Amino acid sequence: MPRELTTCTFCGVGCGIYLETQGGRIQGAHPSASHPSNRGRLCLRGWHVHEVASSPHRLRRPMLREGDSWRETTWQEAFAYLKRRLGEIVERHGPDAIGFFNAPRCSNEESYLLQKLARAVIGTNNVDHGTGVYVNNGIRALRETLGAPAATACIEDISLAEAVLVDGIDLAVQTPTIGGWVIRSRLKGTKLIVVDARRHRVAEQADYFLQLKPGTDVLLYGAMAKILVDRGLVNKAFLRARCRNYEAFLRQIEDYDLLTVADACGVDPDLLEKAALALGRSSRTVALYGTGSETRDPNSVRALVNLLLLGGHIGREGAGILPLAEHNNLQGVCDMGMMPDFLPGYAPVEEPSARRRFEKAWRVSLPAKKGVSAREFFNSAGSGRFRAAWLCRYDPAVTATFCDAAAALQDLDLVVVQHLFMTRSAEHAHVILPLTAFGEEEVTFTSTDRRIQIARRVIEPQGEAMPAWRQLTEVGKLFGADWHYGSAAEVMEEIRSLAPFYSGASYENLGGGYGRQWPCTVERPLGTPRLFAEEEPSQRFRLTAIPFPRIPEDPGPEYPTRLIFGQSLYYWHQNPLILNSEILRREYRVLLLDYPEGFVDLSREDAARIGVRDGGKIRLVSPTDAVETVARVTDEVRPGTVYVPFFLKSVEQALWRREQFDLGNLSKPVYVRVEKA
Ligand code: SF4
């Protein structure tokens, strides 16, 4: 059977896989033994990634709304409808009445063209990908402290490290191949430190598991930094040569008293000290952290970077930071400018010189004001401010945890959906454009360690499905744009000319091995596994002086239990790709057979105290509301906390009050009383 090397398109690890084809269908997927990200391993999703293409539920033809249903139509009619309706909305309400949003699953080429359509053709900077959580937790904090909006290390560094710190991510569930790297490194003698509110499978293997109270990680890292400074376990030469703001940082760190912090975090001070000393004695440390949490305080990323800088763990083999992207192209969609305030390559929209470069290349004038985020757009439901949304692979009705996106879509005059399947958001669409699936198109993705890779076309598209980049090209042309892209490779040629760190990333170059890690430039065509490894000492990093944060107040006896919101393995059960793969759907819904209405995690101690058994009904009572749900009794959460997976919308919406979704207020804790229902 013919085999073609490609990349798994489920999560941000970007594992290398071979697809086997026969009779115009993909018959199987097998891991690449020498791909640097997975070295012969795949997780459950990777083994079955190809099943999505052959799902009988694929959308095969464009559809237009007619009353409460849709009718199939031709591409010509669908495009003509789009031109007319978008044109009318721009004329009546202006370009800023439209928002262009995509999922972090979109390829680099379709992301680039979607933001170009919004900015250069329609005239708005209202572009965003998903909820912007990765931007807050990854891109902005790392850009500000290290000067690079991405991982500094590569995945292989996990196996070369003397210490690995894992913060706020259940690796075995979210990015399983990386979980494997961490466990194998631990078995070889690497010290493993896990910081998390939940005792997950990787935490069970840790040398030091700091099961802290939610929202106290800034305190914890501050105390660790103080221990390193007090014991002289810092890399003075590195700090002198490469870091700014050390004096201010030292003054601030004085406030982080070990016993006070340990008490506030709910961890044993001896354990905290031992974990800090293990970090201090390591000459090569890698820190991995989850970027998917809405409630992560951006200062926790800065505090983690501080710890790495103190030991000089940037720019060296076996050292660095890896912000983990759960979706396959989170890094790429950011690199491509799918953000309201950045053009491709992180050129600030509001900076005239940056804008001029794009205006010259695109031969248009661009809007100068930054756009609105997806969060702001979907939270403005009913205000009349927005009239149309373009959604490329994005299903906010299911995934947007910050609002009732279905209601927002219902209010719009025009909803355009590009997808493979009939999603919940597509139910509100006026026009639906069917997309080609994995294996049916040749495009690129950029994984969590900056690796730009080609996903190969190995079979013909089903029905009349069309690649998103081609659909966007056709729409651009209808509006008079001079777009002549004949392939995704030609789109990449333009990206290379505008995003300097992609300048060496031609399809020819990327196809020669296992992709290239950016910066992949003309001068450095093989790419860059580690950032800053060969920089002159003039490359300076920034330590952040973080004021001692307010210790979360004792919630008091009436509402003593804190809710933790986050992803879980069973978050994947509602992913449209999983839902349309027979085996994955079955595997990911297994737990829901026991808890068909969903569940929250409750500790054994708390369950015993209120007399509830596993699977029993409980009531979560907050000062403003109450909601009933089912308890999954487990040792994974500590007493005094309840873990709410994001898919439990009823709990989220009742108890995580709307005002919390304003940026900057996300880490506000929610306390409840747990009762037997
Ligand atoms: Fe695919 Fe991610 Fe699993 Fe690798 S770890 S096989 S990229 S889902």
XYZ file of C-alpha atoms and ligand atoms in Angstrom:
685
model
C 0.000 0.000 0.000
C 1.390 3.476 -0.804
C 2.500 5.422 2.273
C 2.960 9.157 2.608
C 4.588 10.998 5.515
C 2.398 13.736 6.959
C 1.582 15.288 10.329
C -1.221 14.527 12.784
C -3.606 17.457 12.887
C -5.306 16.908 16.220
C -3.082 18.590 18.807
C -0.142 20.968 18.932
C 2.537 18.283 19.247
C 2.488 17.705 15.481
C 3.471 14.018 15.515
C 4.770 12.571 12.253
C 2.565 9.861 10.745
C 2.434 7.795 7.594
C -0.920 7.459 5.875
C -1.688 4.308 3.921
C -4.028 4.699 0.986
C -5.871 2.232 -1.199
C -8.771 2.629 -3.590
C -8.973 6.394 -3.082
C -9.380 6.022 0.694
C -7.022 6.347 3.629
C -6.807 2.892 5.158
C -4.573 3.490 8.150
C -2.118 5.718 10.023
C 1.256 4.652 11.472
C 3.783 6.601 13.512
C 7.023 7.822 12.006
C 9.876 6.137 13.874
C 12.305 9.003 13.474
C 10.121 12.099 13.571
C 11.704 14.285 16.287
C 8.366 15.026 17.998
C 7.070 11.491 18.497
C 9.847 8.991 17.641
C 7.592 6.092 16.760
C 4.733 6.875 19.116
C 1.194 8.106 18.605
C -1.724 8.662 20.911
C -5.234 7.348 20.367
C -6.209 10.382 18.300
C -3.234 10.027 15.973
C -3.987 6.384 15.187
C -7.475 7.364 14.063
C -6.965 10.850 12.644
C -7.646 9.615 9.104
C -11.164 8.377 9.935
C -12.500 11.911 9.864
C -12.141 12.124 6.073
C -14.378 9.131 5.450
C -17.139 10.104 7.859
C -20.567 9.715 6.223
C -21.599 12.977 7.889
C -19.252 15.191 5.877
C -20.743 18.266 4.233
C -20.354 17.764 0.505
C -21.989 20.740 -1.160
C -22.438 24.440 -0.374
C -25.753 25.231 1.283
C -27.903 28.323 1.572
C -30.476 28.922 4.272
C -34.120 28.804 3.253
C -36.388 29.524 6.178
C -35.566 27.040 8.913
C -33.511 24.718 6.753
C -30.945 24.780 3.959
C -30.854 23.827 0.351
C -27.828 22.594 -1.553
C -26.516 24.999 -4.106
C -23.642 25.588 -6.494
C -20.389 27.297 -5.600
C -21.239 30.132 -8.002
C -24.546 30.835 -6.274
C -22.991 30.574 -2.799
C -20.199 33.005 -3.683
C -22.602 35.415 -5.405
C -24.830 35.355 -2.306
C -21.816 36.102 -0.109
C -20.712 39.003 -2.266
C -24.189 40.533 -2.205
C -24.862 40.096 1.513
C -21.383 41.089 2.735
C -21.460 44.070 0.357
C -24.826 45.216 1.714
C -23.670 44.951 5.326
C -20.448 46.865 4.661
C -22.403 49.579 2.847
C -25.070 49.960 5.533
C -23.105 49.373 8.725
C -19.423 49.666 7.804
C -16.717 46.976 7.757
C -16.396 46.877 11.556
C -19.877 45.352 11.780
C -18.323 42.079 10.597
C -16.077 39.689 12.542
C -13.793 37.055 11.005
C -12.960 34.201 13.347
C -11.243 30.894 12.938
C -10.301 27.893 15.012
C -6.719 27.152 15.976
C -7.107 24.116 13.692
C -6.943 26.214 10.535
C -3.849 25.883 8.397
C -1.317 28.686 8.075
C -2.462 29.431 4.541
C -6.171 29.664 5.336
C -5.460 31.766 8.448
C -3.299 34.126 6.425
C -5.948 34.540 3.721
C -8.824 34.914 6.191
C -7.150 37.834 7.964
C -6.134 39.288 4.598
C -9.741 39.071 3.395
C -10.890 40.870 6.564
C -8.216 43.555 6.516
C -7.308 44.171 2.891
C -10.650 43.435 1.206
C -13.419 44.154 3.730
C -11.441 46.725 5.765
C -11.672 45.570 9.373
C -9.225 44.316 11.976
C -12.004 42.298 13.648
C -10.091 39.030 13.325
C -9.380 36.507 16.039
C -8.907 32.821 16.647
C -10.996 31.178 19.346
C -10.976 32.801 22.720
C -7.519 34.333 22.683
C -6.519 32.324 25.773
C -3.260 31.146 24.176
C -2.410 34.715 23.252
C -2.762 35.799 26.880
C -1.048 32.791 28.404
C 1.623 32.262 25.787
C 2.260 34.859 23.136
C 2.048 38.110 25.123
C 3.805 37.040 28.324
C 6.682 35.376 26.453
C 7.071 38.227 23.976
C 7.280 40.699 26.817
C 9.786 38.747 28.952
C 11.868 36.836 26.414
C 11.253 38.761 23.207
C 9.843 35.706 21.385
C 6.161 34.811 21.164
C 6.718 31.054 21.341
C 8.483 28.082 22.926
C 12.231 28.585 23.293
C 12.947 24.845 23.640
C 12.203 21.923 21.371
C 10.377 18.765 22.425
C 13.590 16.736 22.424
C 14.972 18.994 25.179
C 12.651 17.200 27.626
C 14.857 14.126 27.361
C 18.070 16.150 27.801
C 16.983 18.061 30.890
C 18.123 17.456 34.473
C 14.832 18.819 35.797
C 11.417 19.143 34.184
C 8.677 21.305 35.661
C 5.110 20.693 34.487
C 2.563 23.349 35.359
C -1.208 23.213 34.970
C -1.678 20.595 32.287
C -2.780 16.971 32.343
C -0.222 15.829 29.771
C -1.503 12.277 29.508
C -4.816 13.664 28.306
C -4.106 16.870 26.457
C -0.788 16.189 24.686
C -0.125 12.483 25.352
C 3.021 12.149 23.273
C 4.670 14.861 25.348
C 3.424 13.093 28.477
C 5.417 10.084 27.230
C 8.556 12.202 26.756
C 8.264 13.456 30.341
C 7.727 9.999 31.863
C 10.639 8.479 29.917
C 12.880 11.343 30.996
C 11.822 10.787 34.615
C 12.667 7.082 34.313
C 16.160 8.070 33.189
C 16.656 10.095 36.380
C 15.402 13.568 35.509
C 13.819 15.299 38.503
C 10.129 15.827 37.831
C 8.301 18.679 39.545
C 4.560 19.012 38.965
C 2.604 22.096 39.992
C -1.139 21.609 39.693
C -4.372 21.754 41.602
C -5.243 18.283 40.262
C -3.478 14.983 40.873
C -3.334 13.642 37.332
C -1.382 10.697 35.960
C 1.883 12.545 35.386
C 1.609 14.130 38.849
C 1.535 10.595 40.293
C 5.041 10.049 38.856
C 6.540 13.300 40.142
C 9.469 13.559 42.554
C 7.814 16.677 43.898
C 4.101 17.164 43.407
C 2.974 20.557 44.655
C -0.809 20.269 44.750
C -1.471 23.888 45.386
C -4.722 25.701 46.016
C -6.024 27.078 42.718
C -4.817 30.554 41.840
C -1.744 30.557 44.106
C 0.973 29.692 41.575
C 2.408 33.241 41.442
C 3.026 33.020 45.180
C 4.555 29.577 44.850
C 7.003 30.594 42.102
C 7.891 33.774 44.000
C 8.839 31.752 47.087
C 10.871 29.335 44.970
C 12.732 32.248 43.388
C 13.525 33.656 46.818
C 14.932 30.308 47.944
C 17.195 30.210 44.862
C 18.407 33.763 45.492
C 18.940 33.216 49.235
C 20.900 29.986 48.648
C 22.995 31.494 45.875
C 21.594 29.000 43.363
C 21.446 31.526 40.534
C 23.488 31.864 37.366
C 25.106 35.225 38.024
C 27.046 35.356 34.763
C 23.875 34.775 32.748
C 21.906 37.286 34.786
C 24.609 39.930 34.321
C 25.051 39.351 30.620
C 21.527 38.585 29.477
C 18.894 39.926 31.876
C 17.374 43.297 32.649
C 15.555 44.379 35.787
C 17.415 42.073 38.195
C 17.737 44.708 40.944
C 14.007 45.518 40.948
C 13.241 41.803 40.888
C 15.516 41.202 43.916
C 13.833 43.931 45.913
C 10.387 42.521 45.198
C 11.275 38.904 45.888
C 12.162 39.782 49.496
C 8.436 39.795 50.304
C 7.897 36.119 49.476
C 8.250 34.470 52.882
C 8.334 30.665 52.608
C 6.009 29.848 55.508
C 3.457 32.499 54.565
C 3.439 31.323 50.948
C 3.294 27.606 51.816
C 0.322 28.263 54.042
C -1.457 30.328 51.358
C -0.769 27.695 48.687
C -1.756 24.796 50.935
C 1.521 22.943 50.372
C 4.075 21.558 52.789
C 6.900 24.158 53.180
C 9.542 21.393 53.258
C 8.265 19.980 49.989
C 8.192 23.443 48.424
C 11.773 24.058 49.546
C 12.979 20.682 48.268
C 11.366 21.282 44.873
C 13.017 24.727 44.675
C 16.408 23.236 45.560
C 16.002 20.530 42.911
C 15.431 23.303 40.389
C 18.336 25.317 41.741
C 20.742 22.363 41.441
C 19.683 21.512 37.908
C 21.981 22.832 35.204
C 19.340 22.178 32.501
C 15.670 22.774 33.229
C 12.688 22.612 30.907
C 9.358 24.101 32.008
C 6.156 23.011 30.273
C 2.899 24.708 31.021
C -0.704 24.483 29.900
C -1.906 27.498 27.954
C -5.554 26.489 27.711
C -6.788 27.748 31.065
C -9.088 30.758 31.002
C -8.261 31.393 34.636
C -4.451 31.431 34.477
C -3.023 34.646 35.895
C -0.571 36.034 33.256
C 1.796 36.778 36.152
C 2.147 33.022 36.687
C 3.864 32.797 33.270
C 6.111 35.761 34.110
C 6.958 34.163 37.489
C 7.802 30.874 35.763
C 10.037 32.695 33.266
C 11.760 34.402 36.229
C 12.628 30.968 37.665
C 14.155 29.855 34.355
C 16.115 33.079 33.928
C 17.577 32.818 37.437
C 19.219 29.541 36.432
C 20.119 30.677 32.893
C 17.838 28.011 31.389
C 17.166 29.782 28.092
C 19.048 29.154 24.855
C 20.729 25.944 25.995
C 20.326 22.311 25.064
C 18.017 20.539 27.526
C 16.604 23.830 28.789
C 13.872 26.333 27.992
C 10.151 26.907 28.117
C 7.385 25.115 26.211
C 3.926 26.716 26.325
C 1.800 23.777 25.220
C -0.813 24.363 22.541
C -3.634 21.858 22.679
C -4.811 22.568 19.156
C -2.671 21.709 16.196
C -2.101 25.206 14.818
C -2.475 27.598 17.726
C 1.055 28.846 17.166
C 0.523 29.115 13.418
C -2.734 31.096 13.539
C -1.005 33.622 15.814
C 2.051 33.752 13.525
C -0.346 34.426 10.619
C -1.921 37.473 12.284
C -5.284 35.996 13.300
C -5.392 38.501 16.152
C -7.151 41.873 16.349
C -3.942 43.777 17.066
C -1.225 42.001 15.068
C -0.630 41.566 11.369
C 1.265 38.441 10.206
C 4.663 38.065 11.875
C 3.444 40.026 14.943
C 3.579 43.403 13.173
C 1.460 45.708 15.383
C -1.642 46.917 13.548
C -1.485 50.326 15.206
C 2.149 50.980 14.250
C 2.210 53.016 10.995
C 5.572 51.651 9.761
C 4.415 48.042 10.253
C 1.158 48.782 8.484
C 2.911 50.514 5.591
C 4.907 47.375 4.801
C 1.684 45.394 4.373
C -0.053 48.210 2.516
C 2.782 48.251 -0.001
C 2.698 44.474 -0.444
C -1.093 44.198 -0.610
C -1.577 47.485 -2.533
C -4.411 48.717 -0.302
C -4.738 51.001 2.684
C -5.391 49.151 5.902
C -7.556 50.003 8.910
C -5.373 51.605 11.582
C -7.406 50.834 14.678
C -7.089 47.443 16.311
C -10.133 45.218 15.985
C -12.395 43.534 18.510
C -11.653 40.098 19.913
C -13.941 37.093 19.588
C -14.666 37.540 23.277
C -15.898 41.102 22.810
C -17.785 40.247 19.620
C -19.769 37.343 21.045
C -20.390 39.092 24.346
C -22.111 41.930 22.466
C -25.057 39.789 21.461
C -28.199 41.821 21.113
C -26.455 45.213 21.096
C -26.844 45.628 17.315
C -23.178 46.589 17.082
C -22.259 43.599 14.911
C -24.196 42.249 11.924
C -22.185 39.383 10.456
C -19.700 36.680 11.453
C -17.425 34.564 9.275
C -16.473 31.328 11.061
C -13.742 29.151 9.599
C -13.715 25.740 11.356
C -14.759 27.610 14.500
C -17.715 26.413 16.555
C -18.187 29.032 19.282
C -21.642 27.709 20.195
C -19.797 24.758 21.765
C -16.297 25.956 22.546
C -16.649 29.597 23.624
C -16.751 29.288 27.384
C -17.141 33.008 27.915
C -20.636 33.657 26.596
C -23.739 32.294 24.958
C -22.365 32.367 21.416
C -25.402 30.580 19.978
C -27.572 33.505 21.071
C -25.063 35.946 19.588
C -25.113 34.134 16.238
C -28.900 34.051 16.273
C -28.918 37.855 16.396
C -26.753 38.366 13.317
C -27.934 39.179 9.769
C -25.326 36.938 8.188
C -23.394 33.935 9.500
C -20.920 32.267 7.144
C -19.586 28.868 8.199
C -16.699 26.978 6.613
C -16.554 23.480 8.097
C -16.441 19.775 7.417
C -19.527 19.040 9.493
C -22.850 20.470 10.560
C -21.759 22.011 13.866
C -23.912 23.679 16.511
C -22.792 27.072 15.208
C -23.608 26.038 11.635
C -27.221 25.635 12.743
C -27.318 29.452 12.768
C -25.585 29.843 9.411
C -26.994 31.521 6.313
C -24.390 29.982 4.075
C -22.335 26.849 4.720
C -19.201 26.110 2.707
C -17.923 22.505 2.883
C -14.202 22.074 3.487
C -11.719 19.459 2.433
C -10.533 17.150 5.231
C -7.174 16.014 6.538
C -5.502 14.061 3.740
C -7.452 15.863 1.007
C -5.427 19.076 0.913
C -1.798 20.136 1.047
C -1.279 22.909 3.603
C 1.066 23.729 6.505
C 0.701 23.806 10.273
C 3.052 25.107 12.972
C 3.266 22.949 16.067
C 3.815 23.909 19.681
C 7.616 23.902 19.310
C 7.524 26.190 16.232
C 7.829 23.327 13.752
C 6.290 24.265 10.388
C 5.158 21.067 8.646
C 3.277 20.093 5.518
C 0.128 18.007 5.817
C 0.021 16.065 2.557
C -2.810 15.528 0.111
C -3.118 11.766 -0.358
C -6.714 11.355 -1.574
C -9.235 13.277 -3.677
C -11.710 15.549 -1.860
C -15.181 14.147 -1.198
C -18.157 15.612 -3.016
C -17.599 19.239 -3.931
C -15.581 20.055 -0.803
C -13.006 22.761 -1.495
C -9.908 23.851 0.495
C -10.622 26.904 2.645
C -7.729 28.874 1.119
C -9.286 28.394 -2.336
C -12.739 29.476 -1.115
C -11.220 32.613 0.424
C -9.339 33.323 -2.799
C -12.583 33.153 -4.798
C -14.383 35.493 -2.391
C -11.466 37.929 -2.446
C -11.538 37.984 -6.246
C -15.296 38.671 -6.286
C -14.592 41.803 -4.260
C -12.044 42.902 -6.838
C -8.864 41.676 -5.118
C -5.953 40.850 -7.360
C -5.547 37.338 -5.917
C -4.202 34.564 -8.119
C -3.199 31.839 -5.698
C -3.154 28.540 -7.555
C -2.024 26.461 -4.568
C -1.391 26.742 -0.844
C 2.331 26.730 -1.681
C 1.832 30.031 -3.521
C 0.118 31.484 -0.444
C 3.161 30.401 1.577
C 5.413 32.255 -0.863
C 3.609 35.481 0.099
C 3.747 34.637 3.813
C 7.518 34.152 3.495
C 7.921 37.618 2.053
C 6.007 39.269 4.920
C 6.841 37.240 8.050
C 10.642 37.345 8.346
C 10.922 34.250 10.554
C 9.140 32.186 7.851
C 11.294 33.521 5.002
C 13.052 30.180 4.426
C 9.895 28.061 4.739
C 9.180 27.083 1.137
C 7.199 23.915 0.451
C 10.317 22.472 -1.097
C 12.360 23.146 2.026
C 9.648 21.986 4.446
C 9.019 18.787 2.517
C 12.644 17.656 2.757
C 12.408 16.134 6.238
C 10.217 16.681 9.257
C 9.436 20.331 8.609
C 11.497 23.230 9.967
C 11.330 25.104 13.252
C 11.120 28.859 12.948
C 13.013 31.095 12.606
C 13.440 29.337 9.274
C 15.037 32.044 7.193
C 16.836 32.331 3.900
C 20.105 32.516 5.838
C 19.108 29.659 8.144
C 17.033 27.330 5.939
C 17.364 24.333 8.275
C 15.419 26.178 10.958
C 16.140 26.757 14.650
C 15.494 23.993 17.193
C 16.273 26.264 20.172
C 15.712 29.979 20.351
C 18.578 32.200 21.510
C 21.143 29.388 21.393
C 23.498 31.368 19.195
C 22.502 34.911 20.004
C 25.035 37.494 21.022
C 24.783 38.470 24.685
C 23.121 41.652 23.444
C 19.834 39.655 23.376
C 18.434 40.672 26.751
C 15.600 39.043 28.658
C 13.426 40.685 31.246
C 12.912 39.567 34.820
C 9.553 40.740 36.116
C 9.268 42.249 39.575
C 5.894 40.882 40.634
C 4.375 42.487 43.721
C 3.365 39.985 46.387
C -0.148 39.063 45.256
C -3.152 39.288 47.470
C -3.580 35.979 49.275
C -6.986 34.539 48.316
C -9.299 35.278 51.203
C -10.578 32.523 53.424
C -13.969 31.938 51.788
C -15.672 31.440 55.157
C -17.934 28.642 56.308
C -20.928 29.467 54.120
C -19.217 28.963 50.741
C -16.029 27.031 51.574
C -15.370 25.188 48.289
C -13.551 26.661 45.320
C -14.490 25.739 41.760
C -11.738 25.017 39.243
C -12.746 25.270 35.594
C -10.730 23.564 32.895
C -10.332 21.038 30.144
C -10.607 17.323 30.690
C -10.140 14.223 28.629
C -13.848 14.278 28.107
C -13.717 17.778 26.688
C -12.604 16.000 23.525
C -15.846 14.027 23.416
C -17.626 17.041 21.947
C -14.987 17.948 19.375
C -16.636 17.685 15.915
C -13.675 15.715 14.546
C -13.866 13.188 17.387
C -17.630 12.981 17.037
C -17.206 12.026 13.402
C -14.653 9.289 13.943
C -16.386 6.107 15.017
C -13.626 4.705 17.233
C -12.640 7.987 18.816
C -16.261 8.823 19.571
C -16.655 5.516 21.377
C -13.381 5.836 23.295
C -13.934 9.409 24.377
C -17.485 8.834 25.492
C -16.679 5.860 27.680
C -16.683 7.790 30.917
C -19.909 9.470 29.964
C -21.583 6.039 29.986
C -21.136 6.182 33.748
C -22.005 9.868 33.956
C -24.390 10.519 31.049
C -25.311 13.974 32.327
C -21.670 14.996 32.742
C -19.909 15.334 36.114
C -17.787 17.451 38.387
C -14.836 16.042 40.352
C -15.297 15.952 44.124
C -12.698 14.727 46.645
C -13.365 11.601 48.714
C -13.198 13.622 51.925
C -15.776 16.162 50.753
C -18.008 13.403 49.359
C -17.913 11.525 52.680
C -18.638 14.708 54.617
C -21.895 15.360 52.754
C -22.768 11.686 52.345
C -22.548 11.423 48.567
C -21.329 8.412 46.614
C -19.674 8.305 43.233
C -22.324 9.183 40.625
C -24.577 10.816 43.214
C -26.360 14.115 42.631
C -25.013 17.220 44.282
C -25.989 20.862 44.389
C -23.432 23.644 44.021
C -24.726 26.743 45.778
C -23.018 30.109 45.210
C -24.055 33.481 46.685
C -25.881 34.249 43.416
C -27.137 30.954 42.045
C -27.394 27.199 42.474
C -27.070 24.327 40.043
C -27.482 20.559 40.263
C -24.975 18.173 38.797
C -23.377 14.747 39.312
C -20.309 14.009 41.463
C -17.423 11.917 40.206
C -15.688 11.046 43.478
C -11.923 10.992 42.976
C -8.517 11.550 44.562
C -7.560 13.855 41.718
C -8.841 16.994 43.441
C -7.909 18.189 46.889
C -10.539 18.686 49.585
C -12.126 22.106 49.365
C -12.085 22.194 45.561
C -14.463 20.974 42.866
C -13.236 20.543 39.298
C -15.699 21.567 36.586
C -14.830 20.451 33.024
C -15.552 23.155 30.478
C -18.158 21.069 28.704
C -20.509 21.421 31.683
C -22.055 24.600 30.330
C -24.886 24.609 32.865
C -22.473 24.952 35.786
C -20.253 27.407 33.989
C -23.037 29.717 32.990
C -24.867 29.595 36.292
C -21.879 30.019 38.565
C -19.075 31.591 36.570
C -20.746 34.916 36.310
C -20.737 36.789 33.023
C -18.779 39.724 34.412
C -15.868 37.418 35.090
C -15.302 37.064 31.400
C -13.949 40.572 31.045
C -10.265 40.185 30.435
C -8.200 40.793 33.528
C -10.894 39.476 35.795
C -10.706 35.835 34.831
C -8.810 34.607 37.838
C -11.470 35.821 40.242
C -12.321 32.741 42.290
C -15.804 31.256 42.494
C -16.731 29.754 45.860
C -19.677 27.482 46.513
C -21.257 25.266 49.118
C -21.579 21.626 48.077
C -24.747 19.866 49.194
C -26.244 16.490 48.565
C -29.113 17.009 46.123
Fe -1.789 13.640 17.216
Fe -1.262 15.128 19.368
Fe -1.741 12.541 19.644
Fe 0.523 13.363 18.493
S -0.090 13.707 20.649
S -0.803 11.700 17.795
S -0.198 15.213 17.410
S -3.189 14.100 18.908
